[in-house]
Coordinates of C-alpha atoms in Angstrom, one line a residue:
Chain A
X2 CA 47.0 25.7 -17.9
X3 CA 50.0 24.5 -19.9
X4 CA 49.6 23.6 -23.6
X5 CA 46.4 21.6 -23.6
X6 CA 46.5 17.8 -24.1
X7 CA 45.1 17.1 -27.6
X8 CA 42.8 14.5 -26.0
X9 CA 41.1 17.3 -24.1
X10 CA 39.5 18.5 -27.4
X11 CA 37.9 15.2 -28.1
X12 CA 36.7 14.6 -24.6
X13 CA 33.0 13.9 -24.0
X14 CA 30.9 16.2 -21.8
X15 CA 31.0 13.6 -19.1
X16 CA 34.8 13.4 -19.2
X17 CA 35.2 17.2 -19.2
X18 CA 32.8 17.6 -16.3
X19 CA 34.8 15.0 -14.3
X20 CA 38.0 17.1 -14.9
X21 CA 36.2 20.3 -13.9
X22 CA 35.0 18.7 -10.7
X23 CA 38.4 17.3 -9.9
X24 CA 39.8 20.8 -10.5
X25 CA 42.3 19.5 -13.1
X26 CA 41.0 22.2 -15.4
X27 CA 38.9 25.4 -14.9
X28 CA 36.0 26.6 -16.9
X29 CA 38.1 29.6 -18.0
X30 CA 40.9 27.3 -19.2
X31 CA 38.5 25.2 -21.1
X32 CA 36.8 28.3 -22.7
X33 CA 40.2 29.8 -23.6
X34 CA 41.6 26.5 -25.1
X35 CA 38.5 25.7 -27.1
X36 CA 38.0 29.3 -28.2
X37 CA 41.5 29.5 -29.5
X38 CA 41.1 26.2 -31.4
X39 CA 37.7 27.2 -32.8
X40 CA 39.1 30.5 -34.1
X41 CA 42.2 28.8 -35.5
X42 CA 40.6 25.7 -37.2
X43 CA 37.0 26.9 -37.6
X44 CA 37.8 28.9 -40.7
X45 CA 39.7 26.0 -42.2
X46 CA 36.4 24.1 -42.5
X47 CA 34.2 27.2 -43.0
X48 CA 32.6 26.1 -39.8
X49 CA 32.7 29.4 -37.8
X50 CA 30.2 32.2 -38.5
X51 CA 30.9 34.4 -35.4
X52 CA 33.3 34.0 -32.5
X53 CA 31.8 35.1 -29.2
X54 CA 35.1 34.9 -27.2
X55 CA 34.5 37.8 -24.9
X56 CA 31.1 36.5 -23.8
X57 CA 32.6 33.1 -23.4
X58 CA 35.4 34.3 -21.1
X59 CA 33.0 36.3 -19.0
X60 CA 30.6 33.4 -18.6
X61 CA 33.5 31.0 -17.8
X62 CA 34.7 33.3 -15.0
X63 CA 31.2 33.3 -13.6
X64 CA 31.2 29.5 -13.7
X65 CA 34.5 29.2 -11.9
X66 CA 33.2 31.5 -9.2
X67 CA 30.2 29.2 -8.8
X68 CA 32.4 26.1 -8.8
X69 CA 34.6 27.7 -6.1
X70 CA 31.4 28.2 -4.0
X71 CA 30.2 24.6 -4.7
X72 CA 27.2 26.0 -6.6
X73 CA 26.4 23.1 -8.9
X74 CA 24.4 23.8 -12.1
X75 CA 24.3 20.3 -13.6
X76 CA 26.4 18.3 -16.1
X77 CA 26.8 21.1 -18.6
X78 CA 28.3 23.6 -16.1
X79 CA 31.5 25.0 -17.6
X80 CA 31.2 23.0 -20.9
X81 CA 31.9 25.0 -24.0
X82 CA 29.6 24.7 -27.0
X83 CA 28.7 26.3 -30.4
X84 CA 25.3 27.2 -31.8
X85 CA 24.1 27.2 -35.3
X86 CA 23.9 30.7 -36.7
X87 CA 20.1 30.7 -36.8
X88 CA 19.8 31.2 -33.1
X89 CA 19.3 34.7 -31.9
X90 CA 22.0 36.0 -29.5
X91 CA 23.1 39.6 -28.8
X92 CA 26.7 40.6 -29.3
X93 CA 27.0 40.2 -33.1
X94 CA 25.0 39.4 -36.2
X95 CA 22.8 36.4 -36.6
X96 CA 23.1 35.9 -40.4
X97 CA 21.2 32.7 -40.9
X98 CA 24.0 31.7 -43.3
X99 CA 22.7 34.1 -45.9
X100 CA 24.2 37.3 -47.4
X101 CA 20.9 39.3 -47.3
X102 CA 20.9 38.9 -43.5
X103 CA 24.6 39.6 -42.9
X104 CA 23.9 42.6 -40.7
X105 CA 21.0 41.2 -38.8
X106 CA 21.3 41.7 -35.0
X107 CA 18.9 40.5 -32.3
X108 CA 18.8 42.0 -28.8
X109 CA 17.5 38.9 -27.2
X110 CA 18.5 35.2 -26.8
X111 CA 16.9 32.2 -28.4
X112 CA 15.2 30.0 -25.8
X113 CA 17.9 27.3 -26.3
X114 CA 20.7 29.7 -25.5
X115 CA 18.8 31.0 -22.5
X116 CA 18.5 27.4 -21.2
X117 CA 22.1 26.6 -21.9
X118 CA 23.1 29.8 -20.1
X119 CA 21.0 28.7 -17.2
X120 CA 22.7 25.3 -17.3
X121 CA 26.0 27.3 -17.2
X122 CA 27.3 25.9 -20.5
X123 CA 29.7 28.4 -22.2
X124 CA 28.8 29.6 -25.7
X125 CA 32.0 30.0 -27.7
X126 CA 30.5 31.1 -31.1
X127 CA 28.0 30.8 -33.8
X128 CA 28.5 28.0 -36.3
X129 CA 28.2 28.2 -40.0
X130 CA 25.2 26.8 -41.9
X131 CA 23.7 26.4 -45.3
X132 CA 21.8 29.6 -46.1
X133 CA 18.3 29.8 -44.6
X134 CA 18.9 26.2 -43.3
X135 CA 18.6 25.0 -46.8
X136 CA 15.4 26.8 -47.6
X137 CA 13.0 24.7 -49.8
X138 CA 15.9 23.3 -51.8
X139 CA 19.5 23.9 -52.8
X140 CA 21.9 22.3 -55.2
X141 CA 25.5 22.9 -54.1
X142 CA 27.5 22.7 -50.9
X143 CA 28.5 26.3 -51.6
X144 CA 24.9 27.4 -50.7
X145 CA 26.2 29.5 -47.8
X146 CA 27.5 33.0 -47.2
X147 CA 30.5 31.5 -45.4
X148 CA 31.4 29.1 -48.2
X149 CA 30.8 25.3 -48.5
X150 CA 31.0 23.5 -45.2
X151 CA 34.2 21.4 -45.5
X152 CA 34.5 18.0 -43.9
X153 CA 37.3 17.6 -41.4
X154 CA 37.8 14.1 -42.6
X155 CA 38.6 15.3 -46.1
X156 CA 38.1 19.0 -46.9
X157 CA 37.4 18.3 -50.5
X158 CA 34.1 16.8 -49.3
X159 CA 31.0 18.3 -47.8
X160 CA 30.3 18.4 -44.1
X161 CA 26.6 17.9 -44.8
X162 CA 23.8 20.3 -44.2
X163 CA 22.3 22.4 -43.2
X164 CA 24.0 22.3 -39.8
X165 CA 27.4 22.1 -41.6
X166 CA 29.4 24.0 -39.0
X167 CA 27.8 22.2 -36.1
X168 CA 28.8 18.8 -37.6
X169 CA 32.3 19.9 -38.6
X170 CA 33.1 21.7 -35.3
X171 CA 32.2 18.6 -33.2
X172 CA 34.1 16.3 -35.5
X173 CA 37.2 18.4 -35.5
X174 CA 37.2 18.8 -31.7
X175 CA 36.5 22.5 -31.9
X176 CA 33.5 22.3 -29.5
X177 CA 32.4 19.3 -27.3
X178 CA 28.8 19.8 -28.5
X179 CA 26.9 22.0 -30.8
X180 CA 23.2 22.9 -31.4
X181 CA 21.8 22.3 -34.9
X182 CA 18.4 22.4 -36.4
X183 CA 16.5 20.0 -38.6
X184 CA 13.6 20.5 -40.9
X185 CA 14.2 17.5 -43.2
X186 CA 17.6 16.0 -42.4
X187 CA 19.8 18.9 -41.3
X188 CA 21.0 17.3 -38.0
X189 CA 21.2 13.7 -39.1
X190 CA 23.0 14.4 -42.4
X191 CA 26.0 16.3 -41.0
X192 CA 26.2 13.8 -38.2
X193 CA 26.5 11.0 -40.7
X194 CA 29.0 12.8 -43.0
X195 CA 31.2 14.1 -40.2
X196 CA 31.1 10.9 -38.0
X197 CA 29.5 12.4 -35.0
X198 CA 26.4 11.6 -32.9
X199 CA 23.3 13.7 -33.5
X200 CA 19.8 13.8 -31.9
X201 CA 16.7 15.1 -33.6
X202 CA 14.2 15.5 -30.8
X203 CA 10.4 14.9 -31.2
X204 CA 8.7 17.9 -32.8
X205 CA 7.7 20.4 -30.0
X206 CA 10.1 19.1 -27.3
X207 CA 12.6 21.9 -27.7
X208 CA 11.4 25.5 -28.0
X209 CA 12.3 27.3 -31.2
X210 CA 11.7 30.8 -29.8
X211 CA 14.5 33.0 -31.3
X212 CA 15.4 30.5 -34.0
X213 CA 15.0 31.3 -37.7
X214 CA 11.7 29.8 -38.9
X215 CA 12.0 27.8 -42.2
X216 CA 8.9 25.6 -41.9
X217 CA 6.8 26.1 -38.8
X218 CA 5.4 22.6 -38.9
X219 CA 8.7 20.8 -39.5
X220 CA 11.5 22.8 -37.7
X221 CA 13.3 21.1 -34.7
X222 CA 16.4 22.0 -32.7
X223 CA 18.8 19.4 -31.3
X224 CA 22.3 18.6 -30.3
X225 CA 25.4 17.1 -32.1
X226 CA 28.0 15.7 -29.8
X227 CA 30.6 12.9 -29.5
X228 CA 28.3 10.3 -27.8
X229 CA 24.7 9.4 -27.3
X230 CA 25.1 10.1 -23.6
X231 CA 26.2 13.6 -24.3
X232 CA 23.2 14.2 -26.6
X233 CA 21.0 13.0 -23.7
X234 CA 22.6 15.5 -21.3
X235 CA 22.2 18.4 -23.7
X236 CA 18.6 17.5 -24.6
X237 CA 17.7 17.4 -20.9
X238 CA 19.0 21.0 -20.6
X239 CA 17.3 22.4 -23.7
X240 CA 13.9 20.7 -23.7
X241 CA 10.8 22.0 -22.0
X242 CA 7.6 23.9 -22.6
X243 CA 7.7 27.5 -23.8
X244 CA 4.6 29.6 -24.5
X245 CA 6.7 31.7 -26.9
X246 CA 6.8 28.8 -29.3
X247 CA 3.3 27.9 -30.5
X248 CA 4.4 24.4 -31.4
X249 CA 5.8 23.7 -28.0
X250 CA 4.5 20.4 -26.6
X251 CA 4.8 21.7 -23.0
X252 CA 6.9 18.6 -22.1
X253 CA 10.3 18.2 -20.6
X254 CA 12.9 15.5 -21.2
X255 CA 14.8 13.8 -18.4
X256 CA 17.7 11.7 -19.4
X257 CA 17.3 8.5 -17.4
X258 CA 19.8 5.9 -18.3
X259 CA 19.2 4.2 -15.0
X260 CA 15.8 3.0 -16.3
X261 CA 17.1 1.7 -19.6
X262 CA 15.5 -1.5 -21.0
X263 CA 17.9 -4.3 -21.8
X264 CA 18.7 -4.7 -25.5
X265 CA 17.2 -8.2 -25.7
X266 CA 13.8 -6.7 -24.8
X267 CA 13.9 -4.2 -27.7
X268 CA 12.4 -5.0 -31.2
X269 CA 14.2 -3.3 -34.0
X270 CA 12.7 -3.0 -37.4
X271 CA 15.0 -2.8 -40.5
X272 CA 14.8 -3.4 -44.2
X273 CA 17.5 -5.7 -45.6
X274 CA 17.2 -3.9 -49.0
X275 CA 18.5 -0.7 -47.4
X276 CA 21.7 -2.5 -46.3
X277 CA 22.2 -4.7 -49.4
X278 CA 21.0 -2.6 -52.3
X279 CA 20.2 1.0 -51.5
X280 CA 23.6 1.5 -49.8
X281 CA 26.7 2.4 -51.8
X282 CA 28.7 -0.8 -52.4
X283 CA 31.7 0.7 -50.4
X284 CA 29.4 1.4 -47.4
X285 CA 27.6 -2.0 -47.2
X286 CA 30.2 -3.8 -45.1
X287 CA 30.1 -1.1 -42.4
X288 CA 26.3 -1.0 -42.4
X289 CA 26.1 -4.8 -42.2
X290 CA 28.5 -4.7 -39.3
X291 CA 26.3 -2.3 -37.5
X292 CA 23.4 -4.6 -37.9
X293 CA 25.6 -7.4 -36.5
X294 CA 26.4 -5.3 -33.4
X295 CA 22.7 -5.1 -32.5
X296 CA 22.2 -8.8 -33.2
X297 CA 25.1 -9.7 -31.0
X298 CA 23.4 -7.7 -28.2
X299 CA 20.4 -10.0 -28.7
X300 CA 18.1 -7.3 -29.8
X301 CA 15.2 -8.7 -31.9
X302 CA 15.7 -7.7 -35.5
X303 CA 12.5 -7.9 -37.6
X304 CA 11.9 -6.8 -41.1
X305 CA 10.0 -3.7 -41.7
X306 CA 9.2 -1.3 -44.5
X307 CA 7.7 2.2 -44.7
X308 CA 4.0 2.4 -45.6
X309 CA 3.4 3.5 -49.2
X310 CA 3.0 7.3 -49.4
X311 CA 4.3 10.1 -51.7
X312 CA 6.7 11.3 -49.0
X313 CA 8.9 13.4 -51.3
X314 CA 6.0 15.4 -52.8
X315 CA 4.4 15.8 -49.4
X316 CA 7.4 17.2 -47.7
X317 CA 8.4 19.3 -50.7
X318 CA 5.0 20.9 -50.9
X319 CA 4.8 21.7 -47.2
X320 CA 8.3 22.9 -46.8
X321 CA 8.3 25.0 -50.0
X322 CA 4.9 26.6 -49.2
X323 CA 5.9 27.4 -45.6
X324 CA 9.4 28.6 -46.5
X325 CA 8.1 30.8 -49.3
X326 CA 5.6 32.3 -46.8
X327 CA 8.3 32.9 -44.2
X328 CA 10.6 34.5 -46.8
X329 CA 8.0 36.3 -48.9
X330 CA 9.4 39.7 -47.9
X331 CA 12.9 38.6 -49.0
X332 CA 11.5 37.5 -52.4
X333 CA 9.4 40.6 -52.9
X334 CA 12.3 42.9 -52.0
X335 CA 14.4 41.3 -54.7
X336 CA 17.2 40.6 -52.1
X337 CA 16.5 36.9 -52.6
X338 CA 18.8 37.2 -55.6
X339 CA 21.7 37.8 -53.1
X340 CA 21.5 34.2 -52.0
X341 CA 24.4 32.0 -53.2
X342 CA 22.4 29.1 -54.6
X343 CA 20.4 29.6 -57.8
X344 CA 18.2 26.6 -57.1
X345 CA 17.2 28.0 -53.7
X346 CA 16.4 31.4 -55.2
X347 CA 14.1 29.8 -57.8
X348 CA 12.5 27.4 -55.3
X349 CA 11.6 30.3 -53.0
X350 CA 10.0 32.2 -55.9
X351 CA 8.2 29.2 -57.1
X352 CA 7.0 28.3 -53.6
X353 CA 4.9 31.4 -53.6
X354 CA 2.9 29.9 -56.4
X355 CA 1.9 26.7 -54.5
X356 CA -1.9 26.5 -54.3
X357 CA -3.6 26.4 -50.9
X358 CA -5.4 23.2 -52.0
X359 CA -2.1 21.5 -52.6
X360 CA -0.6 22.6 -49.3
X361 CA -3.7 21.3 -47.5
X362 CA -3.7 18.1 -49.4
X363 CA -0.1 17.5 -48.4
X364 CA -1.0 18.2 -44.8
X365 CA -4.0 15.8 -45.0
X366 CA -1.7 13.0 -46.4
X367 CA 0.7 13.9 -43.6
X368 CA -2.0 13.0 -41.1
X369 CA -2.4 9.6 -42.7
X370 CA 1.4 9.2 -42.7
X371 CA 1.4 9.9 -38.9
X372 CA -1.4 7.3 -38.3
X373 CA 0.3 4.7 -40.5
X374 CA 3.7 5.2 -38.7
X375 CA 1.9 4.8 -35.4
X376 CA 0.6 1.5 -36.5
X377 CA 4.0 0.4 -37.7
X378 CA 5.4 1.1 -34.2
X379 CA 2.9 -1.3 -32.8
X380 CA 5.1 -4.1 -34.2
X381 CA 8.5 -2.6 -33.5
X382 CA 10.1 -0.3 -30.9
X383 CA 12.5 1.5 -33.2
X384 CA 13.4 1.6 -36.9
X385 CA 17.0 1.2 -37.9
X386 CA 18.4 2.3 -41.3
X387 CA 21.6 3.7 -42.9
X388 CA 21.6 7.4 -42.2
X389 CA 22.8 8.3 -45.7
X390 CA 23.4 5.8 -48.6
X391 CA 27.2 6.4 -48.6
X392 CA 29.9 8.9 -47.6
X393 CA 29.9 12.6 -48.1
X394 CA 29.9 13.9 -51.6
X395 CA 32.6 16.2 -53.1
X396 CA 31.9 19.9 -52.5
X397 CA 31.6 20.5 -56.2
X398 CA 29.0 17.8 -56.8
X399 CA 25.4 18.7 -57.7
X400 CA 23.6 17.3 -54.6
X401 CA 20.3 16.9 -56.4
X402 CA 22.0 14.8 -59.1
X403 CA 23.4 12.1 -56.8
X404 CA 22.2 8.7 -57.6
X405 CA 20.1 9.8 -60.6
X406 CA 22.3 7.8 -62.9
X407 CA 21.8 4.6 -61.0
X408 CA 18.8 2.2 -61.2
X409 CA 16.8 2.2 -57.9
X410 CA 15.9 -1.1 -56.2
X411 CA 12.2 -1.9 -56.5
X412 CA 11.7 -2.4 -52.8
X413 CA 11.7 1.0 -51.1
X414 CA 12.6 -0.5 -47.7
X415 CA 13.1 2.3 -45.2
X416 CA 15.0 4.5 -47.6
X417 CA 12.8 7.6 -47.0
X418 CA 12.9 7.2 -43.2
X419 CA 14.4 10.7 -42.7
X420 CA 11.6 12.3 -44.6
X421 CA 8.9 10.1 -43.1
X422 CA 10.3 10.7 -39.5
X423 CA 10.4 14.5 -40.0
X424 CA 6.9 14.6 -41.4
X425 CA 5.6 12.6 -38.4
X426 CA 7.7 14.6 -35.9
X427 CA 9.5 11.5 -34.7
X428 CA 12.8 11.6 -32.8
X429 CA 16.0 10.2 -34.5
X430 CA 19.4 9.3 -33.2
X431 CA 22.3 9.4 -35.7
X432 CA 25.3 7.2 -34.8
X433 CA 28.7 6.8 -36.5
X434 CA 29.1 3.2 -37.7
X435 CA 32.3 2.9 -39.6
X436 CA 34.0 4.1 -42.8
X437 CA 33.6 3.8 -46.5
X438 CA 36.3 5.1 -48.8
X439 CA 38.0 6.6 -45.8
X440 CA 35.0 8.7 -44.9
X441 CA 32.6 8.3 -42.0
X442 CA 29.3 6.5 -42.3
X443 CA 26.3 6.5 -40.0
X444 CA 23.1 4.7 -39.1
X445 CA 20.0 6.2 -37.7
X446 CA 17.4 5.0 -35.2
X447 CA 13.9 6.4 -35.3
X448 CA 11.3 5.9 -32.5
X449 CA 7.8 6.9 -31.5
X450 CA 7.3 10.5 -30.3
X451 CA 9.0 11.1 -26.9
X452 CA 11.1 7.9 -26.9
X453 CA 14.4 9.7 -26.9
X454 CA 15.5 7.7 -23.8
X455 CA 15.0 4.5 -25.7
X456 CA 17.0 5.7 -28.7
X457 CA 19.7 6.9 -26.4
X458 CA 19.8 3.5 -24.6
X459 CA 20.4 1.8 -28.0
X460 CA 22.9 4.4 -28.9
X461 CA 24.8 3.9 -25.7
X462 CA 24.8 0.2 -26.1
X463 CA 26.0 0.5 -29.7
X464 CA 28.8 2.9 -28.6
X465 CA 29.8 0.6 -25.7
X466 CA 30.4 -2.1 -28.3
X467 CA 32.1 0.0 -31.0
X468 CA 34.6 2.8 -31.1
X469 CA 33.6 4.7 -34.3
X470 CA 32.5 7.7 -32.2
X471 CA 36.1 7.9 -30.8
X472 CA 37.8 8.2 -34.2
X473 CA 39.4 11.5 -35.0
X474 CA 39.9 13.2 -38.4
X475 CA 43.6 13.2 -39.5
X476 CA 45.6 16.4 -39.0
X477 CA 43.4 18.2 -36.5
Chain B
X300 CA 35.5 -0.8 -90.2
X301 CA 32.5 -2.8 -91.2
X302 CA 29.3 -1.7 -89.5
X303 CA 26.6 -4.3 -89.7
X304 CA 22.9 -3.5 -89.3
X305 CA 22.9 -5.6 -86.1
X306 CA 25.8 -3.6 -84.6
X307 CA 24.2 -0.4 -85.6
X308 CA 20.8 -1.4 -84.0
X309 CA 22.6 -2.5 -80.9
X310 CA 24.5 0.8 -80.6
X311 CA 21.3 2.8 -81.1
X312 CA 19.4 0.8 -78.5
X313 CA 22.3 1.2 -76.1
X314 CA 22.5 4.9 -76.4
X315 CA 18.7 5.2 -76.1
X316 CA 18.9 3.3 -72.8
X317 CA 21.7 5.5 -71.6
X318 CA 19.7 8.6 -72.5
X319 CA 16.7 7.3 -70.6
X320 CA 18.9 6.9 -67.5
X321 CA 20.7 10.2 -67.8
X322 CA 19.6 12.9 -65.4
X323 CA 18.0 16.0 -66.9
X324 CA 20.5 18.7 -67.8
X325 CA 21.3 21.3 -65.1
X326 CA 19.5 24.6 -65.6
X327 CA 22.0 27.2 -66.8
X328 CA 20.2 30.5 -66.3
X329 CA 18.0 32.0 -63.5
X330 CA 15.1 31.7 -65.9
X331 CA 15.7 28.0 -66.6
X332 CA 16.2 27.5 -62.9
X333 CA 12.8 29.1 -62.2
X334 CA 11.2 27.0 -64.9
X335 CA 12.7 23.9 -63.3
X336 CA 11.4 24.9 -59.8
X337 CA 7.9 25.5 -61.3
X338 CA 8.1 22.1 -63.0
X339 CA 8.9 20.6 -59.6
X340 CA 5.8 22.3 -58.0
X341 CA 3.7 21.0 -60.9
X342 CA 5.1 17.4 -60.5
X343 CA 4.3 17.6 -56.8
X344 CA 0.8 18.7 -57.5
X345 CA 0.4 15.8 -59.9
X346 CA 1.7 13.3 -57.4
X347 CA -0.5 14.6 -54.6
X348 CA -3.6 14.5 -56.9
X349 CA -3.0 10.8 -57.6
X350 CA -3.2 9.9 -53.9
X351 CA -6.6 8.7 -52.9
X352 CA -7.6 10.7 -49.9
X353 CA -10.4 9.7 -47.6
X354 CA -12.9 12.5 -47.1
X355 CA -12.5 12.4 -43.3
X356 CA -8.7 13.1 -43.5
X357 CA -8.0 16.4 -41.8
X358 CA -4.8 18.4 -42.3
X359 CA -1.9 17.7 -39.9
X360 CA -1.9 21.4 -38.8
X361 CA -4.5 22.4 -36.3
X362 CA -5.7 25.6 -34.8
X363 CA -5.9 25.5 -31.0
X364 CA -8.3 27.7 -29.2

């Protein structure tokens, strides 16, 4: 292949698959072109943890052999991708973004990588992340052994976390899709800050076998890509029951856009205060415009607010206790002090002191949260809210100090939707929706468990009426 | 410059309000950081304790036989 057309790197999975089938490009050419780009630009954004180029070339040749023989493996056949560096894969270290694990090597593949191998997708490399997927808490973007995740739209700003490399790599056209993980915001946050589409699946839908555990009762794996449709195709490939993951729901996901409900039959709950007061002033026009897009599609927009619960203390107690239990050997060995972020070191140590009664109380309140959210979804099909309050922060900013100097609106609206959705195991779709101060902004849609197809329908409709997902960062 | 009692009172009230809104200072040493993390655990405990929990509420994590 001659010098690749720059458009190639920002093509969707569907577009790349069409080019492969038309023999305009081979899987090997795609793997070589994307690998070279990932290795050249990945370090610029601290997005690349480990290139796996030899593996990718070998796999791509196998795919081309299959394509020559008309052996079809589905829509991901020959499509390059990157995986967050918390997924086990032989051929190099899996460092979990953390210095104490720099030399850690697994001799087996995470279930997600097995499934993507089976779908004949081509793994190009492991993508950088916040150390230990954020652990119980962290303060700075620099909380990573590979340095702060830099945003392709403005490298003085953060790519978001903890799936920083996954968000940045998709945004910069280094991979057509990436796998990220979310415990409490780690897919939707980088999706918003980098201006890409992200899908957090229902808890238990995607096997976490071979993925670093941070919080057994909260961890999920999911895709980041250019479009909602691409996220649907990837989720179809990686979902499914797995006895090796005790939390596996034993369910598969089939992406079925042909059965999509029309927008006018869908009731969307939203809180006006999220758009008018909680949002940063520079972000409000884009968020309001996103609401208008759904209105113009004749979706029924009704006001909603989250039931009153101590979401923050509940998630903090559960996440801190589980993370401290997972990483107790790290703390006891003293190697915890090799982590980059002082707040994370302290939070892991303090997490070991959480009392069983508090952990269980948080889990009991969580049951009530689940019930209350189920009742809320009797009145609406999905909830819609700004993903983040505004654009990505500067990489030097203390992330836990954001907004502390501003008075908060009295009405909580749906502001804690990310935390509430994670506690209840609900799926979420993050969609780019415009710009504020030159940086991407995003909205999120949250549905009942296993309503990914409904979220993807709304995402596809939104992306058919807007072009924010097609925008590219300058200079890449 | 003439500083009246009214101006002085206004300035003091203003700075008190500013202090009330100012975020707590960042911990500077690992010991201060650990104290801050412990304080967060304590605040969480306090917030959870204030939540009235029905006796029938079971934890969201279940053992499956």
